Short mmCIF file of C-alpha atoms in Angstrom, two decimals:
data_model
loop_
_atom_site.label_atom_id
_atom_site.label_comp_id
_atom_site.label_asym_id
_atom_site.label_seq_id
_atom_site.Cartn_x
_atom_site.Cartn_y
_atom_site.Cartn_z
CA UNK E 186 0.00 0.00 0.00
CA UNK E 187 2.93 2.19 1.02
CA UNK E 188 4.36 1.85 -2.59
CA UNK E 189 0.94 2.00 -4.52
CA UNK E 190 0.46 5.61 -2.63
CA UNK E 191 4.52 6.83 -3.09
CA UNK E 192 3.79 5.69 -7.00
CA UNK E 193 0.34 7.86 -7.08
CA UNK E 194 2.77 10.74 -6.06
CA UNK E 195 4.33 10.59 -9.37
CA UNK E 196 1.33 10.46 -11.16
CA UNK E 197 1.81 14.07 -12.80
CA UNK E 198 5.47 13.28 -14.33
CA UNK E 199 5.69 9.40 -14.88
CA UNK E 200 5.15 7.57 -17.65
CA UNK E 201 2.19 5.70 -19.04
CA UNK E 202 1.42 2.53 -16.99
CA UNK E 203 0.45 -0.45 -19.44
CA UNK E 204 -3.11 -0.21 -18.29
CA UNK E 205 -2.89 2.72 -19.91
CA UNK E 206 -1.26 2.40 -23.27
CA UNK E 207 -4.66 1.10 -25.07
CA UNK E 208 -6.69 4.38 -24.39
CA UNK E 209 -3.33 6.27 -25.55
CA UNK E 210 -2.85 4.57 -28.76
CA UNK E 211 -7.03 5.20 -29.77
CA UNK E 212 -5.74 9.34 -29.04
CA UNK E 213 -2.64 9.09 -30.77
CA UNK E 214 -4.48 7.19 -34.01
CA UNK E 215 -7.55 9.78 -34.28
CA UNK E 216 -5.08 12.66 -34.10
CA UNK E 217 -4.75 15.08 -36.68
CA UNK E 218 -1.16 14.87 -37.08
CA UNK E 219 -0.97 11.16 -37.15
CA UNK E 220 -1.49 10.13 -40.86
CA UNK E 221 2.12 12.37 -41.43
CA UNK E 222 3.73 10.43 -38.70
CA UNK E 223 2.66 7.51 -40.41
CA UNK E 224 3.90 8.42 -43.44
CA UNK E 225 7.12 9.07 -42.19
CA UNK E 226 7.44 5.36 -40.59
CA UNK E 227 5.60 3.75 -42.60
CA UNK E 228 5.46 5.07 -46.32
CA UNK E 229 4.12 1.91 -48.47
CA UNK E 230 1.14 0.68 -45.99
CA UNK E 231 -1.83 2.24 -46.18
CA UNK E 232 -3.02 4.77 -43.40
CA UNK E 233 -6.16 3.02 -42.27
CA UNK E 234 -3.46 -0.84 -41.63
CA UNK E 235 -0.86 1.63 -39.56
CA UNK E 236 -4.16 3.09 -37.49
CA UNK E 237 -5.01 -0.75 -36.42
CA UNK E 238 -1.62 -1.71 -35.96
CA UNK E 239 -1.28 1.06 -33.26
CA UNK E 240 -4.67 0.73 -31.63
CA UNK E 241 -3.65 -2.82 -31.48
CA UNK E 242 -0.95 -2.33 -28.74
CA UNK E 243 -1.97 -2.88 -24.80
CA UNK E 244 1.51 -2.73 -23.80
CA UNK E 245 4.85 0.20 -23.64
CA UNK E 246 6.80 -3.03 -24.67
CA UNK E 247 4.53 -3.25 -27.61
CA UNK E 248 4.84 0.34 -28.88
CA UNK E 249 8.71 0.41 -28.05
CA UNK E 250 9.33 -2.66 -30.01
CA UNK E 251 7.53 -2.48 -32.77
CA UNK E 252 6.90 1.39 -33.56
CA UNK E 253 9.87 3.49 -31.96
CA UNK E 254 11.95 0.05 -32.78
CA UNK E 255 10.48 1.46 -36.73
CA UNK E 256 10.75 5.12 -36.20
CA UNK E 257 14.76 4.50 -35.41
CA UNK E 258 15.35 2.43 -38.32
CA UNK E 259 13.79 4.59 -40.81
CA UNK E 260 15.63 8.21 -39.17
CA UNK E 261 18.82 5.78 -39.39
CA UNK E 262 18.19 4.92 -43.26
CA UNK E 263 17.16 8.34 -43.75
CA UNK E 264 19.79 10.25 -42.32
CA UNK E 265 22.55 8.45 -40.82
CA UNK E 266 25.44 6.80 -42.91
CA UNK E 267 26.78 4.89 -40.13
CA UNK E 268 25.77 3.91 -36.66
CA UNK E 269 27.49 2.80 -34.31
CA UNK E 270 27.41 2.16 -30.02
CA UNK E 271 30.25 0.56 -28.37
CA UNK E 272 30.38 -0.02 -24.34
CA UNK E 273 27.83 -2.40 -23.51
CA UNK E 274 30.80 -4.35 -21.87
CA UNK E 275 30.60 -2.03 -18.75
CA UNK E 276 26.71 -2.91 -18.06
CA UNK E 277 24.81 -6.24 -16.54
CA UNK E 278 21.46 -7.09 -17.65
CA UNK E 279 20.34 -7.40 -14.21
CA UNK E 280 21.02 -4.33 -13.03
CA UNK E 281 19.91 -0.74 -13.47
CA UNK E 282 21.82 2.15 -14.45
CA UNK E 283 21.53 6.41 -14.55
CA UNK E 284 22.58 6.98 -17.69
CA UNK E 285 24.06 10.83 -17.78
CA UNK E 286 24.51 11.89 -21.34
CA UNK E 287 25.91 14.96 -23.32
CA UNK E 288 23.08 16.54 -25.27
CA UNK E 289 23.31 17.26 -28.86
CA UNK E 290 19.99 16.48 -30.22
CA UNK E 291 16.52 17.30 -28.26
CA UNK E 292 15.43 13.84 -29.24
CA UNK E 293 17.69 11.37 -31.06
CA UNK E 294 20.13 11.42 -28.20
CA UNK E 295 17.83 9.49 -26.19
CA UNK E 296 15.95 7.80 -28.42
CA UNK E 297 18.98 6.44 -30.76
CA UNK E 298 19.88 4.71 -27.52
CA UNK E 299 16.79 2.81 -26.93
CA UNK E 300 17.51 1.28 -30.07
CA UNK E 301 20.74 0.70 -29.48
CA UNK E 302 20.04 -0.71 -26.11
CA UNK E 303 17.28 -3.44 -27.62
CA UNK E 304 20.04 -4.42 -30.31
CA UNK E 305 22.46 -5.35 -27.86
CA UNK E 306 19.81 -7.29 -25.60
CA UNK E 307 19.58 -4.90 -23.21
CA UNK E 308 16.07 -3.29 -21.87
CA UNK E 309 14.80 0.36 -22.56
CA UNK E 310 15.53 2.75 -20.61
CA UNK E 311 13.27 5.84 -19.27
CA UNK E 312 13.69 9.07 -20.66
CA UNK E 313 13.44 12.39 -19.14
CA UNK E 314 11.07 14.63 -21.18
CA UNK E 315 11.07 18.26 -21.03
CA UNK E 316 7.58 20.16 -19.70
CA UNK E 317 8.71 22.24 -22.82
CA UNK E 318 8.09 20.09 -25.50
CA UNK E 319 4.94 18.98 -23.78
CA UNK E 320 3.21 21.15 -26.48
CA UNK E 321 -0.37 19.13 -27.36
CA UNK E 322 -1.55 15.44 -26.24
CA UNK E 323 -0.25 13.79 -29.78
CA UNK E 324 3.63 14.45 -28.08
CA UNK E 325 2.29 13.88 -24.37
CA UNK E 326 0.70 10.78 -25.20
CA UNK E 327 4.15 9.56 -28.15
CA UNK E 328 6.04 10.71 -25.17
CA UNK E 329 4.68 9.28 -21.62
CA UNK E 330 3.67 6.05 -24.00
CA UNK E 331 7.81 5.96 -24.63
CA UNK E 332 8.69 5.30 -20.85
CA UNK E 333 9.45 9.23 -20.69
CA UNK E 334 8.59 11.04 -17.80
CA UNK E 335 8.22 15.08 -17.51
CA UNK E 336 11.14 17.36 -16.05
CA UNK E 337 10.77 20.77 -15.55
CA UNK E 338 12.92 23.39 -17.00
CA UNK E 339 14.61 26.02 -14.42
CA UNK E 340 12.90 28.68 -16.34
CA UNK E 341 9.87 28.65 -13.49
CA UNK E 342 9.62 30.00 -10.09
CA UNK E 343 12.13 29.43 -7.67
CA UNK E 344 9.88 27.62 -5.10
CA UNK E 345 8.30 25.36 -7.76
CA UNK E 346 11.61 24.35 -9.61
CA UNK E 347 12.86 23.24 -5.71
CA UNK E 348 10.03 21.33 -5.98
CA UNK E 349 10.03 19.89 -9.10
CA UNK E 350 13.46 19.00 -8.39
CA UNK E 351 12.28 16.90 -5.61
CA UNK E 352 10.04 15.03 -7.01
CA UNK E 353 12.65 14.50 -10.07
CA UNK E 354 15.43 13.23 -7.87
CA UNK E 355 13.04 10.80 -5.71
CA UNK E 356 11.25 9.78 -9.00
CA UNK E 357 14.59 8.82 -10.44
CA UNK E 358 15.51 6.69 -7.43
CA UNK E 359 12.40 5.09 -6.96
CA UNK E 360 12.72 3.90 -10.60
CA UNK E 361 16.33 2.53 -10.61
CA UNK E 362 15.83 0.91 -6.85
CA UNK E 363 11.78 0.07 -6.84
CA UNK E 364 10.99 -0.43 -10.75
CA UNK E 365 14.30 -1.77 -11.80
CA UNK E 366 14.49 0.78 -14.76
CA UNK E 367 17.33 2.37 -16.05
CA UNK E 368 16.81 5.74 -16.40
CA UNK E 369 18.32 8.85 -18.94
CA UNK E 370 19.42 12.45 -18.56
CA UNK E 371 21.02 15.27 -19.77
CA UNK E 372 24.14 16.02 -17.95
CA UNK E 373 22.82 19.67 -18.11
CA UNK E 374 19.91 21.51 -19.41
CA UNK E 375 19.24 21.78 -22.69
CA UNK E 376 21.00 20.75 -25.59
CA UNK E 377 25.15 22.00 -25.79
CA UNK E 378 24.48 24.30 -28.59
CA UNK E 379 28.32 25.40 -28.43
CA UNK E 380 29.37 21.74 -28.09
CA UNK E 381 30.68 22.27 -25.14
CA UNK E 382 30.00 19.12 -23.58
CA UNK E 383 30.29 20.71 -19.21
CA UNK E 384 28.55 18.58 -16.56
CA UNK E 385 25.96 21.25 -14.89
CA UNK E 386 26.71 20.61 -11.05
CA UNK E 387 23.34 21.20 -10.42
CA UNK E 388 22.32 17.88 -11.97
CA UNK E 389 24.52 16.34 -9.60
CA UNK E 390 22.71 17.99 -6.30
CA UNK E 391 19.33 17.40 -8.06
CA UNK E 392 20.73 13.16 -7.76
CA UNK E 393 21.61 13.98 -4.18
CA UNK E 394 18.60 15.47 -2.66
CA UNK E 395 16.68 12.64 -1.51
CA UNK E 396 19.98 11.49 0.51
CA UNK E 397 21.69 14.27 1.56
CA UNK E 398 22.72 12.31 4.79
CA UNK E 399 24.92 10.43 2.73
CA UNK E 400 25.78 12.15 -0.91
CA UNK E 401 28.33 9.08 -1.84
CA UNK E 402 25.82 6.19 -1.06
CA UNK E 403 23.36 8.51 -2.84
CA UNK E 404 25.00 8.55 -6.38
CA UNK E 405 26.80 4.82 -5.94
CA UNK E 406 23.06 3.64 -5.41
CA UNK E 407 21.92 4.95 -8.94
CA UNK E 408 24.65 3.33 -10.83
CA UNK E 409 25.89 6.35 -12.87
CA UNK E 410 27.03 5.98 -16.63
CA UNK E 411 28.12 8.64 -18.67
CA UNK E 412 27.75 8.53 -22.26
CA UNK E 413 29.20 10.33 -25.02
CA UNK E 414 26.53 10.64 -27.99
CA UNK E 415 28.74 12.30 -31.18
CA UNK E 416 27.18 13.45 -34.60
CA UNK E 417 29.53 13.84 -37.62
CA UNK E 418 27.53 16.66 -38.86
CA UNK E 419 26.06 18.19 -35.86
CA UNK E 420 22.33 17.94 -35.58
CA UNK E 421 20.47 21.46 -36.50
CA UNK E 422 23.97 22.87 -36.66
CA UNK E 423 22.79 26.21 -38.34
CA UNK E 424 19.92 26.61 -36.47
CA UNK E 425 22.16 26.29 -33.49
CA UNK E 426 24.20 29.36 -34.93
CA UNK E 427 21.71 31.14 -35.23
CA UNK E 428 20.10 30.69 -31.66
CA UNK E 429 23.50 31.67 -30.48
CA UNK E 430 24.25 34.46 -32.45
CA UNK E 431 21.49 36.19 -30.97
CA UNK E 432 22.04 35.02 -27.41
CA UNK E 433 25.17 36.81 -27.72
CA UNK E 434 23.67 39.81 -29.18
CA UNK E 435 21.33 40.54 -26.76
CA UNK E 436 18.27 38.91 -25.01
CA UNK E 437 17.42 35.24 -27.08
CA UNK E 438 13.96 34.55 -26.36
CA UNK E 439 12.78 31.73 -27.93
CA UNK E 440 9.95 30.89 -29.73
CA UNK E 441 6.78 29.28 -29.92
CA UNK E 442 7.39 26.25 -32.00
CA UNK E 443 10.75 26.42 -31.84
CA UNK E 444 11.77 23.46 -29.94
CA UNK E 445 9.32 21.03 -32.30
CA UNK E 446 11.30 22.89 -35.54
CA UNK E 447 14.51 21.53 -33.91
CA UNK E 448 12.95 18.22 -33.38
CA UNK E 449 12.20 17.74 -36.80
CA UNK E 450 14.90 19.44 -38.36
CA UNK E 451 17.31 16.58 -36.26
CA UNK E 452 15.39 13.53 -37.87
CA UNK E 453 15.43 15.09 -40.92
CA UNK E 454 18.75 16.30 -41.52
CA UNK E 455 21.69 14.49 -42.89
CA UNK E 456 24.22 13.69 -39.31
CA UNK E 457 26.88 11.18 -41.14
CA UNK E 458 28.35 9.24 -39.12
CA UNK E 459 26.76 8.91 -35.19
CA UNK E 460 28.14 7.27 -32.18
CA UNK E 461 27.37 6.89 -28.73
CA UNK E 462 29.73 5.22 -26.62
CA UNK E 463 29.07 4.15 -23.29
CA UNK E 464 31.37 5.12 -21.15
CA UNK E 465 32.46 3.52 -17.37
CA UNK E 466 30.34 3.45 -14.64
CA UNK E 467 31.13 6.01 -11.73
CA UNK E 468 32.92 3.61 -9.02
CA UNK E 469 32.15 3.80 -5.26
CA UNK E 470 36.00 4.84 -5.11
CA UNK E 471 35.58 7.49 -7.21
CA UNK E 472 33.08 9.13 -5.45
CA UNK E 473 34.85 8.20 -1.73
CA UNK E 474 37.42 10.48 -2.50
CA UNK E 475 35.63 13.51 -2.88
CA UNK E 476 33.39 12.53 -0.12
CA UNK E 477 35.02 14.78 2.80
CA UNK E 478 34.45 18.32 0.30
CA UNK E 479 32.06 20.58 0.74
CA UNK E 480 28.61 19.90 -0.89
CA UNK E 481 28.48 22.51 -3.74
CA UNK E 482 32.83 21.26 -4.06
CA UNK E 483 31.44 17.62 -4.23
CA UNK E 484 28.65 18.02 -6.94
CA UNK E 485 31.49 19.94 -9.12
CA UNK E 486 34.05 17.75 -8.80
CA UNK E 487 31.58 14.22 -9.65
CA UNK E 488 30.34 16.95 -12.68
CA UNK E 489 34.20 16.70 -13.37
CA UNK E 490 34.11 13.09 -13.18
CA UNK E 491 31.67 12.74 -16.03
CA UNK E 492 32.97 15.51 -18.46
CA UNK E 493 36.02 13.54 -18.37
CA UNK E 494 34.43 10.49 -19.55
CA UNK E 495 32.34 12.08 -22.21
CA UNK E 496 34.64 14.43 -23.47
CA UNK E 497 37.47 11.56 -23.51
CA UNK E 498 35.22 9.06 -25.30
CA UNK E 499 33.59 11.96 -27.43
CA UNK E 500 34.59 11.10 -31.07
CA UNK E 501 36.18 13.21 -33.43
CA UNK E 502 35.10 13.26 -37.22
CA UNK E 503 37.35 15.53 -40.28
CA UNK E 504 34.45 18.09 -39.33
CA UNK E 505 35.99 18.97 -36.10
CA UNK E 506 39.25 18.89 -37.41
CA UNK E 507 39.23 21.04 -40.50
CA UNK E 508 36.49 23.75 -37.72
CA UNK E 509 39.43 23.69 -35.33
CA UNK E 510 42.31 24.60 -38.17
CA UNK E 511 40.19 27.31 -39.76
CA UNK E 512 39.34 28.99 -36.30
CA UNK E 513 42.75 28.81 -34.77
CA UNK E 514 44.71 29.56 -38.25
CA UNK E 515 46.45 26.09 -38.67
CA UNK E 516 46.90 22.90 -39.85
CA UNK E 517 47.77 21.21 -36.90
CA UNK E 518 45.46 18.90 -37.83
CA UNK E 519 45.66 18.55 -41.51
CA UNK E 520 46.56 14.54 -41.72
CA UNK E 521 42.79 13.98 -40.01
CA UNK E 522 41.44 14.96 -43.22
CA UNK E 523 41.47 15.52 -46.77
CA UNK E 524 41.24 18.48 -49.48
CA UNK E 525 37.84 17.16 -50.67
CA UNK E 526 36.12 16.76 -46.64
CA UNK E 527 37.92 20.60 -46.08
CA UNK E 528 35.77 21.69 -49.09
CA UNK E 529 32.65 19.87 -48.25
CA UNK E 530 32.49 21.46 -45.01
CA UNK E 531 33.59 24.94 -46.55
CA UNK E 532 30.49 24.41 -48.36
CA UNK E 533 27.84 23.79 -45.33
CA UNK E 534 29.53 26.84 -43.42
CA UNK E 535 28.96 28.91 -46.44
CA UNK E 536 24.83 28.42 -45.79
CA UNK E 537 25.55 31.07 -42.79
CA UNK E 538 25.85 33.62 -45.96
CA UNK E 539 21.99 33.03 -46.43
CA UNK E 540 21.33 34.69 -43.49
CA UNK E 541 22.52 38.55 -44.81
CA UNK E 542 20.47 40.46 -41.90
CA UNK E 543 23.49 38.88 -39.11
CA UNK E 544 26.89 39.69 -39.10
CA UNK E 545 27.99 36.65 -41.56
CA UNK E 546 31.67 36.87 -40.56
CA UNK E 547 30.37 36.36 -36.82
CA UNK E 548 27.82 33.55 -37.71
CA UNK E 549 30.70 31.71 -39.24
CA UNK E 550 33.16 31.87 -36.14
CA UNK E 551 29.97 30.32 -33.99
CA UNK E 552 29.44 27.76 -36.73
CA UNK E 553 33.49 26.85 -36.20
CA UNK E 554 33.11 26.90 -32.87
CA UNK E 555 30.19 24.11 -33.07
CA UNK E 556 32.20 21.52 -34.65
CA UNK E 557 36.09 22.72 -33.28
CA UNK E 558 34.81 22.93 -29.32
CA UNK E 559 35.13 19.11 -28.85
CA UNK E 560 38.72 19.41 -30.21
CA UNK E 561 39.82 21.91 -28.03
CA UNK E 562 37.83 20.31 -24.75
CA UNK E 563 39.55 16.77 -25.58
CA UNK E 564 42.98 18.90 -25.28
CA UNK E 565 42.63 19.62 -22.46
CA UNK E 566 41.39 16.54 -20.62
CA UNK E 567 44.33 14.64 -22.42
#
């Protein structure tokens, strides 16, 4: 009874029970926006045999394995030239695990994982989901039906992002120690836009605050494995410039509809090559000796921790390379690529001349700074 009430508690941010799935999948199939979705997964069946395949699930397992299991294989045909996920040595199928992953991609981080997950015979994982993108039932009900569960952004008021927070960190606990689901996260919020994959210490003290009587037991109890997700041609890469041109020309307020645009504009767009790599769990040791620091000290230096693994396990493509030469003025890197890559990538910088009303010279030097960041961060954790 004790459990059945803590679970009710969650009610407002958890995902979709099974019991629940059937009454989901009759919204999602009468929405107005389905028969596109459909078309996107599946182009040669007819609309009315993809409608009773979906009302036919009763189960998350069902929709996971058969239509997200779909909806990755198609963005991967579409879009991707090579995928890859290395790593899996480092987990047991028994156990569950915090995944805490850089953030390129508002939803094929995550959801390129799942599939990579099921491949390797490992289960799916939960997802946090952003109360941003919660934007009509069709995404609530794709979303909470896809083991995600909500998250609020810090944009709110003080009190209620404290609170949030505390329901986040005990819901994420109850679901690695009670449900036996893995769970994933952004190590910060938001996507990097800059590439500059930093550990937000904050995330780290969000993981603590149901146990702050003991902040090492806290972390060692959820298991905590970084993972380094890396795009050969960055996902909405000049929308990114863009959104930080004017962030650093003033007040960037975004808007409405943005955060679908980038959602659609990353399974649409052509990434290359993709890899995530899994990196090593964070031991008990590791955390032991930073143990006897200060709180806020502690959170910063586990934050540390994990940017080392992702940044060291972060891979490099020409891209990066030939960013990091042009930026800095050298060819210190010239024998990681070729005339023809330099040229190709010459070309997709040269889209930031479409955009005439910005200053094109400094939209360029942001669109460098995209690809060349992980260069220069992998320096300096060498």
């Amino acid at each position: 009874m004790e459990t059945k009430s803590l679970y009710k508690k969650f009610d407002d941010i958890r995902p979709y029970n099974d019991d629940e799935i059937p009454m989901a999948m009759e919204r999602i199939s009468e929405n107005e926006l389905f028969p596109l979705v459909a078309s996107y997964v599946y182009p040669s069946e007819p609309l009315e045999d993809v409608r009773q395949r979906i009302v036919g699930y009763k189960t998350t397992y069902d929709f996971q394995i058969n239509t997200m299991w779909d909806v990755n294989r198609r963005i991967i045909k579409n879009s991707i030239t090579d995928f890859s996920c290395s790593g899996f040595e480092w987990l047991q199928k028994d156990k569950s695990y915090l995944y805490v992953s850089n953030h390129r991609d508002i939803m094929l981080d995550s959801c390129l994982l799942q599939y990579a997950l099921v491949k390797n015979g490992f289960d799916t994982s939960e997802i946090t989901f952003g109360a941003n993108l919660m934007v009509n039932q069709f995404v609530i009900d794709i979303g909470r039906s896809n083991k995600m569960f909500k998250i609020e952004r810090p944009n709110i008021d003080k009190r209620k992002f404290y609170r949030s927070s505390l329901l986040t960190s005990e819901y994420i606990r109850y679901a690695i120690t009670e449900k036996c689901q893995s769970v994933w996260i952004a190590q910060r919020n938001g996507r990097a836009k800059d590439s500059n994959d930093f550990t937000d210490p904050g995330v780290i003290k969000m993981f603590c605050m149901i146990r702050k009587e003991d902040k090492v037991k806290a972390l060692s109890e959820l298991n905590i494995v970084p993972i380094a997700v890396s795009y050969e041609w960055e996902s909405c890469d000049m929308l990114k410039t863009i959104e930080l041109f004017k962030s650093q020309n003033g007040v960037y307020i975004k808007q409405p509809g943005e955060d679908m645009k980038s959602v659609l504009t990353g399974i649409m767009q052509q990434k290359g090559r993709v890899h995530i790599e899994l990196c090593e769990p964070i031991s008990n040791e590791e955390l032991e000796e930073c143990a006897l620091l200060p709180d806020s000290d502690f959170h910063k230096a586990v934050a540390k921790i994990i940017d080392k693994r992702i940044i060291s396990a972060y891979r490099l493509y020409p891209n990066n390379y030939i960013a990091y030469d042009i930026l800095k003025g050298t060819s210190r890197f010239s024998d990681k690529y070729d005339t023809g890559q330099r040229e190709k990538f010459i070309f997709h910088m040269d889209e930031c001349e479409k955009y005439d009303d910005y200053d094109i010279n400094q939209l360029k030097k942001i669109y460098l700074g995209i690809y060349a960041n992980p260069v220069a961060n992998k320096l300096i954790y060498k």
